[in-house]
Amino acid sequence: MTAQTSPRLSSTARWIFGSTIIIAAIAVLIIGLALSDRPAEPMAQPASEEASEPVEAGPVITDPAARLPEATAMGEIEIAAQDLPTMTAFYRDILGLEILEQSDESVSLGHDESLIRLTATSGGADDPTSAGLYHSALLYPDAASLAQTLVTVAQLSPQSYQGSADHAVSLAFYIGDPEGNGVELYIDRPEDEWVWENGEVVMGSAFLDPNQFIDENLTGDADGPATMGHVHLRVGDLDEARAFYSGVLGFDVTAVSDGALFYSAGGYHHHVATNTWQSSGAGERGETAGLRALTVTVPAASDIDDIASRLTDAGIENDSSGPALVTADPWGNTVRFVVG
């Protein structure tokens, strides 16, 4: 496509981005990473500067017979919102998602397909120490598209910006929506640059300058809209999470770190992540604002049948009578499987 040009960051927007990073750094120095609102992720070590080629290795799975198909991907997530108009405006105006369906109680936003569904709730605010959504992650097809979104964030919602990191497999920027739900905005590095060691993908959290990223990429070719790259969850116990998401659902375990597990299908770095950084010991979620459901797409109806069989064999309630297979993880987060 022809290069799309967006206005460059004003000096005010640059100052806002820069001061946000400085304030965050001071907060970490004063109160420590363990007490900060959003701990760094992932916790695995970054790739060594001396590594020249990826190690020939692959993800670890608990049962090869229960493996999800390679074409598995993430779809729509559902978030219960206390202030539906304000939340709708954020995902539409700041992140550039289009309204696909709308009623008094629900709004679906995305591009060709829904990525975020907001449903009105009268429940209380989401508790960050409970199980639920750590962040949804919008994957951009190119650096120019991501840079344009970052400019919009800086100009229209600078207070939502929370930080950035070079994760070795990806370049990521973090923001928070008006009700505290985390959102990651990222691009992947080429797969041939990912490093696998002993069956795990090597990730890190190196410094990433947002102003430099924008300067280098804003005037490049923008190829298309974002998709749902992965979903990162807060859970109460990692062993339970692994037993459900890998042992039963069939995601591969691609990385293990202090307080977090990462899972994927088809050799991706991760489609789902679970952590206990703030939520260790959490029980089932209440009817509050925040995450209600996540969606996983699989290529064939037979894949749905296989997942339903594994859930039934494990004694986990599920319903495949409609167009989707619906179940819930150990913390009450609805997980939907659809053919897509």
mmCIF file of C-alpha atoms in Angstrom:
data_model
loop_
_atom_site.group_PDB
_atom_site.id
_atom_site.type_symbol
_atom_site.label_atom_id
_atom_site.label_comp_id
_atom_site.label_asym_id
_atom_site.label_seq_id
_atom_site.Cartn_x
_atom_site.Cartn_y
_atom_site.Cartn_z
ATOM 1 C CA MET A 1 0.000 0.000 0.000
ATOM 2 C CA THR A 2 0.998 3.639 -0.355
ATOM 3 C CA ALA A 3 2.699 5.074 2.700
ATOM 4 C CA GLN A 4 0.224 6.704 5.066
ATOM 5 C CA THR A 5 1.438 9.863 6.757
ATOM 6 C CA SER A 6 0.262 10.914 10.209
ATOM 7 C CA PRO A 7 1.205 14.124 12.069
ATOM 8 C CA ARG A 8 4.457 13.785 13.968
ATOM 9 C CA LEU A 9 4.473 14.013 17.743
ATOM 10 C CA SER A 10 4.196 17.519 19.104
ATOM 11 C CA SER A 11 6.703 18.654 21.714
ATOM 12 C CA THR A 12 3.937 18.324 24.316
ATOM 13 C CA ALA A 13 3.182 14.748 23.333
ATOM 14 C CA ARG A 14 6.893 13.902 23.406
ATOM 15 C CA TRP A 15 7.225 15.447 26.849
ATOM 16 C CA ILE A 16 4.232 13.434 28.065
ATOM 17 C CA PHE A 17 5.708 10.162 26.811
ATOM 18 C CA GLY A 18 9.118 11.007 28.238
ATOM 19 C CA SER A 19 7.818 12.146 31.621
ATOM 20 C CA THR A 20 5.656 9.030 31.909
ATOM 21 C CA ILE A 21 8.751 6.844 31.546
ATOM 22 C CA ILE A 22 10.704 8.948 34.065
ATOM 23 C CA ILE A 23 7.887 8.836 36.617
ATOM 24 C CA ALA A 24 7.555 5.067 36.192
ATOM 25 C CA ALA A 25 11.302 4.610 36.677
ATOM 26 C CA ILE A 26 11.301 6.716 39.851
ATOM 27 C CA ALA A 27 8.341 4.752 41.224
ATOM 28 C CA VAL A 28 10.165 1.466 40.649
ATOM 29 C CA LEU A 29 13.265 2.786 42.419
ATOM 30 C CA ILE A 30 11.269 4.024 45.414
ATOM 31 C CA ILE A 31 8.795 1.256 46.072
ATOM 32 C CA GLY A 32 10.279 -1.662 44.139
ATOM 33 C CA LEU A 33 9.001 -3.659 41.186
ATOM 34 C CA ALA A 34 6.949 -6.003 43.386
ATOM 35 C CA LEU A 35 4.751 -3.105 44.521
ATOM 36 C CA SER A 36 4.350 -1.370 41.179
ATOM 37 C CA ASP A 37 0.957 -1.510 39.493
ATOM 38 C CA ARG A 38 2.161 -3.437 36.434
ATOM 39 C CA PRO A 39 5.180 -5.711 36.882
ATOM 40 C CA ALA A 40 7.416 -6.248 33.885
ATOM 41 C CA GLU A 41 6.641 -9.210 31.619
ATOM 42 C CA PRO A 42 7.714 -11.668 30.465
ATOM 43 C CA MET A 43 10.307 -12.620 33.075
ATOM 44 C CA ALA A 44 12.481 -14.888 30.916
ATOM 45 C CA GLN A 45 15.972 -13.669 30.015
ATOM 46 C CA PRO A 46 16.457 -11.762 26.735
ATOM 47 C CA ALA A 47 18.392 -13.313 23.881
ATOM 48 C CA SER A 48 22.167 -13.047 24.176
ATOM 49 C CA GLU A 49 23.828 -10.499 21.921
ATOM 50 C CA GLU A 50 26.174 -13.276 20.817
ATOM 51 C CA ALA A 51 23.375 -15.527 19.560
ATOM 52 C CA SER A 52 23.523 -15.569 15.770
ATOM 53 C CA GLU A 53 20.957 -18.217 14.835
ATOM 54 C CA PRO A 54 17.846 -19.627 16.535
ATOM 55 C CA VAL A 55 18.342 -22.915 18.305
ATOM 56 C CA GLU A 56 16.459 -25.768 16.668
ATOM 57 C CA ALA A 57 13.933 -26.560 19.374
ATOM 58 C CA GLY A 58 10.209 -26.413 19.904
ATOM 59 C CA PRO A 59 7.529 -25.868 22.512
ATOM 60 C CA VAL A 60 6.861 -28.252 25.379
ATOM 61 C CA ILE A 61 3.470 -29.975 25.633
ATOM 62 C CA THR A 62 2.138 -32.332 28.276
ATOM 63 C CA ASP A 63 0.277 -34.669 25.908
ATOM 64 C CA PRO A 64 0.952 -34.659 22.132
ATOM 65 C CA ALA A 65 -2.446 -36.288 21.515
ATOM 66 C CA ALA A 66 -4.154 -33.239 23.007
ATOM 67 C CA ARG A 67 -2.324 -30.656 20.927
ATOM 68 C CA LEU A 68 -4.321 -27.805 19.382
ATOM 69 C CA PRO A 69 -3.957 -27.440 15.591
ATOM 70 C CA GLU A 70 -1.308 -25.144 14.152
ATOM 71 C CA ALA A 71 -3.897 -22.748 12.713
ATOM 72 C CA THR A 72 -5.301 -21.923 16.176
ATOM 73 C CA ALA A 73 -5.569 -18.171 16.824
ATOM 74 C CA MET A 74 -7.118 -15.755 19.295
ATOM 75 C CA GLY A 75 -10.407 -14.009 18.667
ATOM 76 C CA GLU A 76 -12.753 -11.631 20.441
ATOM 77 C CA ILE A 77 -12.510 -10.928 24.143
ATOM 78 C CA GLU A 78 -15.505 -9.745 26.146
ATOM 79 C CA ILE A 79 -15.110 -7.072 28.806
ATOM 80 C CA ALA A 80 -17.834 -5.994 31.239
ATOM 81 C CA ALA A 81 -17.843 -2.182 31.387
ATOM 82 C CA GLN A 82 -19.258 0.097 34.072
ATOM 83 C CA ASP A 83 -19.314 3.099 31.720
ATOM 84 C CA LEU A 84 -20.130 1.730 28.290
ATOM 85 C CA PRO A 85 -20.025 5.057 26.358
ATOM 86 C CA THR A 86 -16.623 6.047 27.769
ATOM 87 C CA MET A 87 -15.136 2.622 27.147
ATOM 88 C CA THR A 88 -16.565 2.560 23.615
ATOM 89 C CA ALA A 89 -15.041 5.949 22.847
ATOM 90 C CA PHE A 90 -11.630 4.779 24.059
ATOM 91 C CA TYR A 91 -11.442 1.666 21.890
ATOM 92 C CA ARG A 92 -12.915 3.541 18.908
ATOM 93 C CA ASP A 93 -11.117 6.898 19.080
ATOM 94 C CA ILE A 94 -7.815 6.002 20.739
ATOM 95 C CA LEU A 95 -7.201 2.511 19.336
ATOM 96 C CA GLY A 96 -8.989 3.030 16.039
ATOM 97 C CA LEU A 97 -11.370 0.067 16.236
ATOM 98 C CA GLU A 98 -14.599 0.319 14.274
ATOM 99 C CA ILE A 99 -18.020 -0.200 15.810
ATOM 100 C CA LEU A 100 -19.424 -3.329 14.160
ATOM 101 C CA GLU A 101 -22.546 -3.813 16.302
ATOM 102 C CA GLN A 102 -24.086 -1.614 18.957
ATOM 103 C CA SER A 103 -27.023 -1.659 21.353
ATOM 104 C CA ASP A 104 -27.824 -0.060 24.695
ATOM 105 C CA GLU A 105 -26.167 -2.977 26.506
ATOM 106 C CA SER A 106 -23.373 -4.120 24.193
ATOM 107 C CA VAL A 107 -20.864 -2.836 21.661
ATOM 108 C CA SER A 108 -18.696 -4.926 19.344
ATOM 109 C CA LEU A 109 -15.527 -3.291 17.989
ATOM 110 C CA GLY A 110 -12.909 -4.479 15.528
ATOM 111 C CA HIS A 111 -12.236 -4.363 11.811
ATOM 112 C CA ASP A 112 -13.250 -7.246 9.579
ATOM 113 C CA GLU A 113 -14.247 -9.157 12.712
ATOM 114 C CA SER A 114 -14.884 -8.284 16.334
ATOM 115 C CA LEU A 115 -11.848 -7.994 18.606
ATOM 116 C CA ILE A 116 -13.414 -6.384 21.690
ATOM 117 C CA ARG A 117 -16.986 -6.807 22.893
ATOM 118 C CA LEU A 118 -18.043 -4.452 25.671
ATOM 119 C CA THR A 119 -21.106 -5.346 27.747
ATOM 120 C CA ALA A 120 -22.684 -3.048 30.301
ATOM 121 C CA THR A 121 -22.519 -4.088 33.950
ATOM 122 C CA SER A 122 -23.743 -2.653 37.228
ATOM 123 C CA GLY A 123 -21.114 -4.657 39.109
ATOM 124 C CA GLY A 124 -18.208 -3.184 41.019
ATOM 125 C CA ALA A 125 -14.783 -2.333 39.667
ATOM 126 C CA ASP A 126 -12.380 -5.089 38.678
ATOM 127 C CA ASP A 127 -9.958 -6.031 41.466
ATOM 128 C CA PRO A 128 -6.372 -6.322 40.118
ATOM 129 C CA THR A 129 -5.556 -8.893 42.814
ATOM 130 C CA SER A 130 -8.334 -11.193 41.597
ATOM 131 C CA ALA A 131 -8.215 -13.563 38.649
ATOM 132 C CA GLY A 132 -9.098 -11.911 35.357
ATOM 133 C CA LEU A 133 -7.559 -9.906 32.531
ATOM 134 C CA TYR A 134 -3.951 -8.756 32.786
ATOM 135 C CA HIS A 135 -4.087 -7.443 29.248
ATOM 136 C CA SER A 136 -5.455 -8.068 25.810
ATOM 137 C CA ALA A 137 -2.809 -7.712 23.092
ATOM 138 C CA LEU A 138 -3.437 -6.147 19.699
ATOM 139 C CA LEU A 139 -0.952 -7.375 17.095
ATOM 140 C CA TYR A 140 -0.181 -4.909 14.308
ATOM 141 C CA PRO A 141 0.910 -6.105 10.854
ATOM 142 C CA ASP A 142 3.687 -3.530 10.538
ATOM 143 C CA ALA A 143 5.611 -0.922 12.508
ATOM 144 C CA ALA A 144 4.005 2.025 10.700
ATOM 145 C CA SER A 145 0.490 1.020 11.797
ATOM 146 C CA LEU A 146 1.649 0.673 15.397
ATOM 147 C CA ALA A 147 3.509 3.992 15.286
ATOM 148 C CA GLN A 148 0.374 5.773 14.042
ATOM 149 C CA THR A 149 -1.639 4.309 16.935
ATOM 150 C CA LEU A 150 1.015 5.438 19.421
ATOM 151 C CA VAL A 151 0.775 8.981 18.073
ATOM 152 C CA THR A 152 -2.969 8.930 18.702
ATOM 153 C CA VAL A 153 -2.413 7.648 22.237
ATOM 154 C CA ALA A 154 0.123 10.420 22.900
ATOM 155 C CA GLN A 155 -2.119 13.141 21.532
ATOM 156 C CA LEU A 156 -5.539 12.071 22.835
ATOM 157 C CA SER A 157 -4.908 9.868 25.878
ATOM 158 C CA PRO A 158 -1.348 10.334 27.181
ATOM 159 C CA GLN A 159 -2.423 9.382 30.717
ATOM 160 C CA SER A 160 -3.244 5.867 29.513
ATOM 161 C CA TYR A 161 0.379 5.124 28.558
ATOM 162 C CA GLN A 162 2.087 2.699 30.958
ATOM 163 C CA GLY A 163 5.384 1.633 29.417
ATOM 164 C CA SER A 164 7.169 -0.340 26.713
ATOM 165 C CA ALA A 165 9.589 -3.240 26.274
ATOM 166 C CA ASP A 166 11.620 -5.059 23.670
ATOM 167 C CA HIS A 167 10.653 -8.691 24.360
ATOM 168 C CA ALA A 168 13.175 -10.156 21.879
ATOM 169 C CA VAL A 169 10.324 -11.807 19.943
ATOM 170 C CA SER A 170 8.275 -8.604 19.792
ATOM 171 C CA LEU A 171 8.222 -4.856 20.435
ATOM 172 C CA ALA A 172 5.444 -3.903 22.835
ATOM 173 C CA PHE A 173 3.791 -0.804 24.273
ATOM 174 C CA TYR A 174 1.359 -0.887 27.186
ATOM 175 C CA ILE A 175 -1.656 1.260 27.945
ATOM 176 C CA GLY A 176 -4.675 1.012 30.222
ATOM 177 C CA ASP A 177 -8.286 1.631 29.245
ATOM 178 C CA PRO A 178 -10.515 3.960 31.341
ATOM 179 C CA GLU A 179 -11.536 1.122 33.690
ATOM 180 C CA GLY A 180 -8.067 -0.278 34.229
ATOM 181 C CA ASN A 181 -8.019 -3.132 31.720
ATOM 182 C CA GLY A 182 -4.540 -3.511 30.299
ATOM 183 C CA VAL A 183 -3.940 -3.363 26.547
ATOM 184 C CA GLU A 184 -0.696 -4.306 24.823
ATOM 185 C CA LEU A 185 0.026 -2.849 21.381
ATOM 186 C CA TYR A 186 2.775 -4.774 19.603
ATOM 187 C CA ILE A 187 4.498 -6.037 16.490
ATOM 188 C CA ASP A 188 6.365 -9.317 16.151
ATOM 189 C CA ARG A 189 9.970 -9.618 15.127
ATOM 190 C CA PRO A 190 10.486 -12.026 12.179
ATOM 191 C CA GLU A 191 10.173 -15.635 13.341
ATOM 192 C CA ASP A 192 13.667 -16.482 12.126
ATOM 193 C CA GLU A 193 14.980 -14.083 14.771
ATOM 194 C CA TRP A 194 13.255 -15.909 17.636
ATOM 195 C CA VAL A 195 15.552 -18.085 19.722
ATOM 196 C CA TRP A 196 14.430 -21.414 21.204
ATOM 197 C CA GLU A 197 16.436 -22.998 24.026
ATOM 198 C CA ASN A 198 15.542 -26.350 25.560
ATOM 199 C CA GLY A 199 12.055 -26.202 24.095
ATOM 200 C CA GLU A 200 11.287 -22.671 25.303
ATOM 201 C CA VAL A 201 11.237 -19.419 23.378
ATOM 202 C CA VAL A 202 13.624 -16.793 24.743
ATOM 203 C CA MET A 203 11.889 -13.557 25.726
ATOM 204 C CA GLY A 204 13.006 -10.533 27.706
ATOM 205 C CA SER A 205 12.102 -6.992 28.761
ATOM 206 C CA ALA A 206 14.795 -4.700 27.364
ATOM 207 C CA PHE A 207 14.402 -0.923 27.133
ATOM 208 C CA LEU A 208 12.349 0.361 24.183
ATOM 209 C CA ASP A 209 12.128 4.107 23.500
ATOM 210 C CA PRO A 210 8.633 5.022 22.210
ATOM 211 C CA ASN A 211 9.748 8.323 20.680
ATOM 212 C CA GLN A 212 12.560 6.635 18.764
ATOM 213 C CA PHE A 213 10.182 3.905 17.574
ATOM 214 C CA ILE A 214 7.758 6.535 16.275
ATOM 215 C CA ASP A 215 10.504 8.593 14.606
ATOM 216 C CA GLU A 216 11.811 5.532 12.781
ATOM 217 C CA ASN A 217 8.487 4.067 11.679
ATOM 218 C CA LEU A 218 5.775 6.701 11.382
ATOM 219 C CA THR A 219 6.180 7.348 7.641
ATOM 220 C CA GLY A 220 6.479 3.698 6.601
ATOM 221 C CA ASP A 221 3.911 1.600 4.757
ATOM 222 C CA ALA A 222 0.854 0.695 6.840
ATOM 223 C CA ASP A 223 -0.495 -2.615 5.580
ATOM 224 C CA GLY A 224 -3.655 -3.204 7.566
ATOM 225 C CA PRO A 225 -5.542 -3.362 10.862
ATOM 226 C CA ALA A 226 -4.582 -5.067 14.100
ATOM 227 C CA THR A 227 -5.700 -8.543 15.167
ATOM 228 C CA MET A 228 -5.940 -10.163 18.604
ATOM 229 C CA GLY A 229 -2.430 -11.511 19.045
ATOM 230 C CA HIS A 230 -2.685 -12.936 22.547
ATOM 231 C CA VAL A 231 -4.493 -12.648 25.866
ATOM 232 C CA HIS A 232 -2.666 -12.456 29.187
ATOM 233 C CA LEU A 233 -4.582 -13.556 32.288
ATOM 234 C CA ARG A 234 -4.285 -13.154 36.043
ATOM 235 C CA VAL A 235 -4.800 -16.526 37.732
ATOM 236 C CA GLY A 236 -4.643 -17.922 41.241
ATOM 237 C CA ASP A 237 -2.332 -20.888 40.665
ATOM 238 C CA LEU A 238 0.079 -21.729 37.837
ATOM 239 C CA ASP A 239 -0.170 -25.508 38.241
ATOM 240 C CA GLU A 240 -3.952 -25.301 37.839
ATOM 241 C CA ALA A 241 -3.531 -22.971 34.894
ATOM 242 C CA ARG A 242 -1.108 -25.318 33.158
ATOM 243 C CA ALA A 243 -3.340 -28.338 33.791
ATOM 244 C CA PHE A 244 -6.296 -26.533 32.179
ATOM 245 C CA TYR A 245 -4.785 -24.504 29.343
ATOM 246 C CA SER A 246 -2.149 -27.046 28.318
ATOM 247 C CA GLY A 247 -3.191 -30.418 29.744
ATOM 248 C CA VAL A 248 -6.866 -30.190 28.754
ATOM 249 C CA LEU A 249 -7.277 -27.471 26.124
ATOM 250 C CA GLY A 250 -4.052 -28.454 24.362
ATOM 251 C CA PHE A 251 -1.928 -25.298 24.195
ATOM 252 C CA ASP A 252 1.829 -25.882 24.085
ATOM 253 C CA VAL A 253 3.873 -24.421 26.947
ATOM 254 C CA THR A 254 6.424 -22.146 25.263
ATOM 255 C CA ALA A 255 7.989 -20.345 28.242
ATOM 256 C CA VAL A 256 8.158 -20.735 32.009
ATOM 257 C CA SER A 257 9.276 -17.871 34.212
ATOM 258 C CA ASP A 258 8.984 -16.583 37.765
ATOM 259 C CA GLY A 259 5.252 -16.331 38.357
ATOM 260 C CA ALA A 260 4.136 -16.767 34.739
ATOM 261 C CA LEU A 261 3.509 -19.381 32.045
ATOM 262 C CA PHE A 262 3.174 -18.787 28.318
ATOM 263 C CA TYR A 263 1.241 -21.036 25.914
ATOM 264 C CA SER A 264 0.712 -21.243 22.167
ATOM 265 C CA ALA A 265 -0.303 -23.388 19.228
ATOM 266 C CA GLY A 266 1.650 -23.849 16.012
ATOM 267 C CA GLY A 267 4.989 -22.566 17.311
ATOM 268 C CA TYR A 268 3.927 -18.979 18.040
ATOM 269 C CA HIS A 269 5.698 -17.355 21.003
ATOM 270 C CA HIS A 270 2.406 -17.193 22.921
ATOM 271 C CA HIS A 271 -1.331 -16.972 22.351
ATOM 272 C CA VAL A 272 -2.196 -17.098 26.059
ATOM 273 C CA ALA A 273 -0.231 -16.211 29.176
ATOM 274 C CA THR A 274 -1.086 -16.687 32.843
ATOM 275 C CA ASN A 275 0.553 -15.025 35.822
ATOM 276 C CA THR A 276 0.207 -14.871 39.609
ATOM 277 C CA TRP A 277 2.200 -11.659 40.069
ATOM 278 C CA GLN A 278 -0.651 -9.943 41.929
ATOM 279 C CA SER A 279 -3.304 -12.674 42.062
ATOM 280 C CA SER A 280 -1.669 -15.670 43.760
ATOM 281 C CA GLY A 281 -4.305 -17.668 45.624
ATOM 282 C CA ALA A 282 -7.231 -15.917 43.923
ATOM 283 C CA GLY A 283 -10.485 -17.835 43.710
ATOM 284 C CA GLU A 284 -13.347 -17.662 41.232
ATOM 285 C CA ARG A 285 -14.160 -14.228 39.845
ATOM 286 C CA GLY A 286 -17.232 -12.346 40.960
ATOM 287 C CA GLU A 287 -19.706 -10.513 38.718
ATOM 288 C CA THR A 288 -17.561 -7.384 38.495
ATOM 289 C CA ALA A 289 -16.346 -5.259 35.647
ATOM 290 C CA GLY A 290 -13.436 -6.665 33.657
ATOM 291 C CA LEU A 291 -12.925 -9.867 31.733
ATOM 292 C CA ARG A 292 -15.962 -11.996 30.958
ATOM 293 C CA ALA A 293 -14.737 -14.219 28.129
ATOM 294 C CA LEU A 294 -11.944 -14.949 25.688
ATOM 295 C CA THR A 295 -12.312 -16.616 22.303
ATOM 296 C CA VAL A 296 -10.033 -19.103 20.562
ATOM 297 C CA THR A 297 -10.495 -19.923 16.877
ATOM 298 C CA VAL A 298 -9.698 -23.358 15.432
ATOM 299 C CA PRO A 299 -9.809 -24.431 11.774
ATOM 300 C CA ALA A 300 -12.379 -27.255 11.838
ATOM 301 C CA ALA A 301 -15.487 -28.511 13.613
ATOM 302 C CA SER A 302 -13.620 -31.721 14.394
ATOM 303 C CA ASP A 303 -11.226 -29.683 16.531
ATOM 304 C CA ILE A 304 -14.199 -28.481 18.573
ATOM 305 C CA ASP A 305 -15.286 -32.094 19.060
ATOM 306 C CA ASP A 306 -11.801 -33.099 20.225
ATOM 307 C CA ILE A 307 -11.662 -30.271 22.768
ATOM 308 C CA ALA A 308 -15.149 -31.094 24.048
ATOM 309 C CA SER A 309 -14.122 -34.724 24.544
ATOM 310 C CA ARG A 310 -11.059 -33.734 26.537
ATOM 311 C CA LEU A 311 -13.103 -31.377 28.714
ATOM 312 C CA THR A 312 -15.721 -34.066 29.365
ATOM 313 C CA ASP A 313 -13.057 -36.659 30.170
ATOM 314 C CA ALA A 314 -11.528 -34.224 32.655
ATOM 315 C CA GLY A 315 -14.901 -33.655 34.325
ATOM 316 C CA ILE A 316 -15.049 -29.999 33.227
ATOM 317 C CA GLU A 317 -18.469 -28.636 32.256
ATOM 318 C CA ASN A 318 -18.807 -27.534 28.646
ATOM 319 C CA ASP A 319 -21.523 -26.802 26.121
ATOM 320 C CA SER A 320 -21.092 -27.410 22.396
ATOM 321 C CA SER A 321 -24.777 -27.294 21.496
ATOM 322 C CA GLY A 322 -24.528 -23.875 19.833
ATOM 323 C CA PRO A 323 -22.160 -22.365 17.267
ATOM 324 C CA ALA A 324 -19.353 -22.310 19.841
ATOM 325 C CA LEU A 325 -17.912 -24.618 22.463
ATOM 326 C CA VAL A 326 -18.213 -22.835 25.797
ATOM 327 C CA THR A 327 -16.407 -23.735 28.995
ATOM 328 C CA ALA A 328 -14.736 -21.909 31.886
ATOM 329 C CA ASP A 329 -11.272 -21.962 33.381
ATOM 330 C CA PRO A 330 -10.771 -22.687 37.113
ATOM 331 C CA TRP A 331 -11.382 -18.999 37.940
ATOM 332 C CA GLY A 332 -14.661 -18.628 36.113
ATOM 333 C CA ASN A 333 -13.375 -16.915 32.972
ATOM 334 C CA THR A 334 -15.462 -18.091 30.040
ATOM 335 C CA VAL A 335 -13.434 -19.656 27.219
ATOM 336 C CA ARG A 336 -15.129 -19.973 23.832
ATOM 337 C CA PHE A 337 -13.871 -22.057 20.906
ATOM 338 C CA VAL A 338 -15.199 -21.211 17.454
ATOM 339 C CA VAL A 339 -14.393 -22.348 13.939
ATOM 340 C CA GLY A 340 -12.705 -19.563 12.053
#
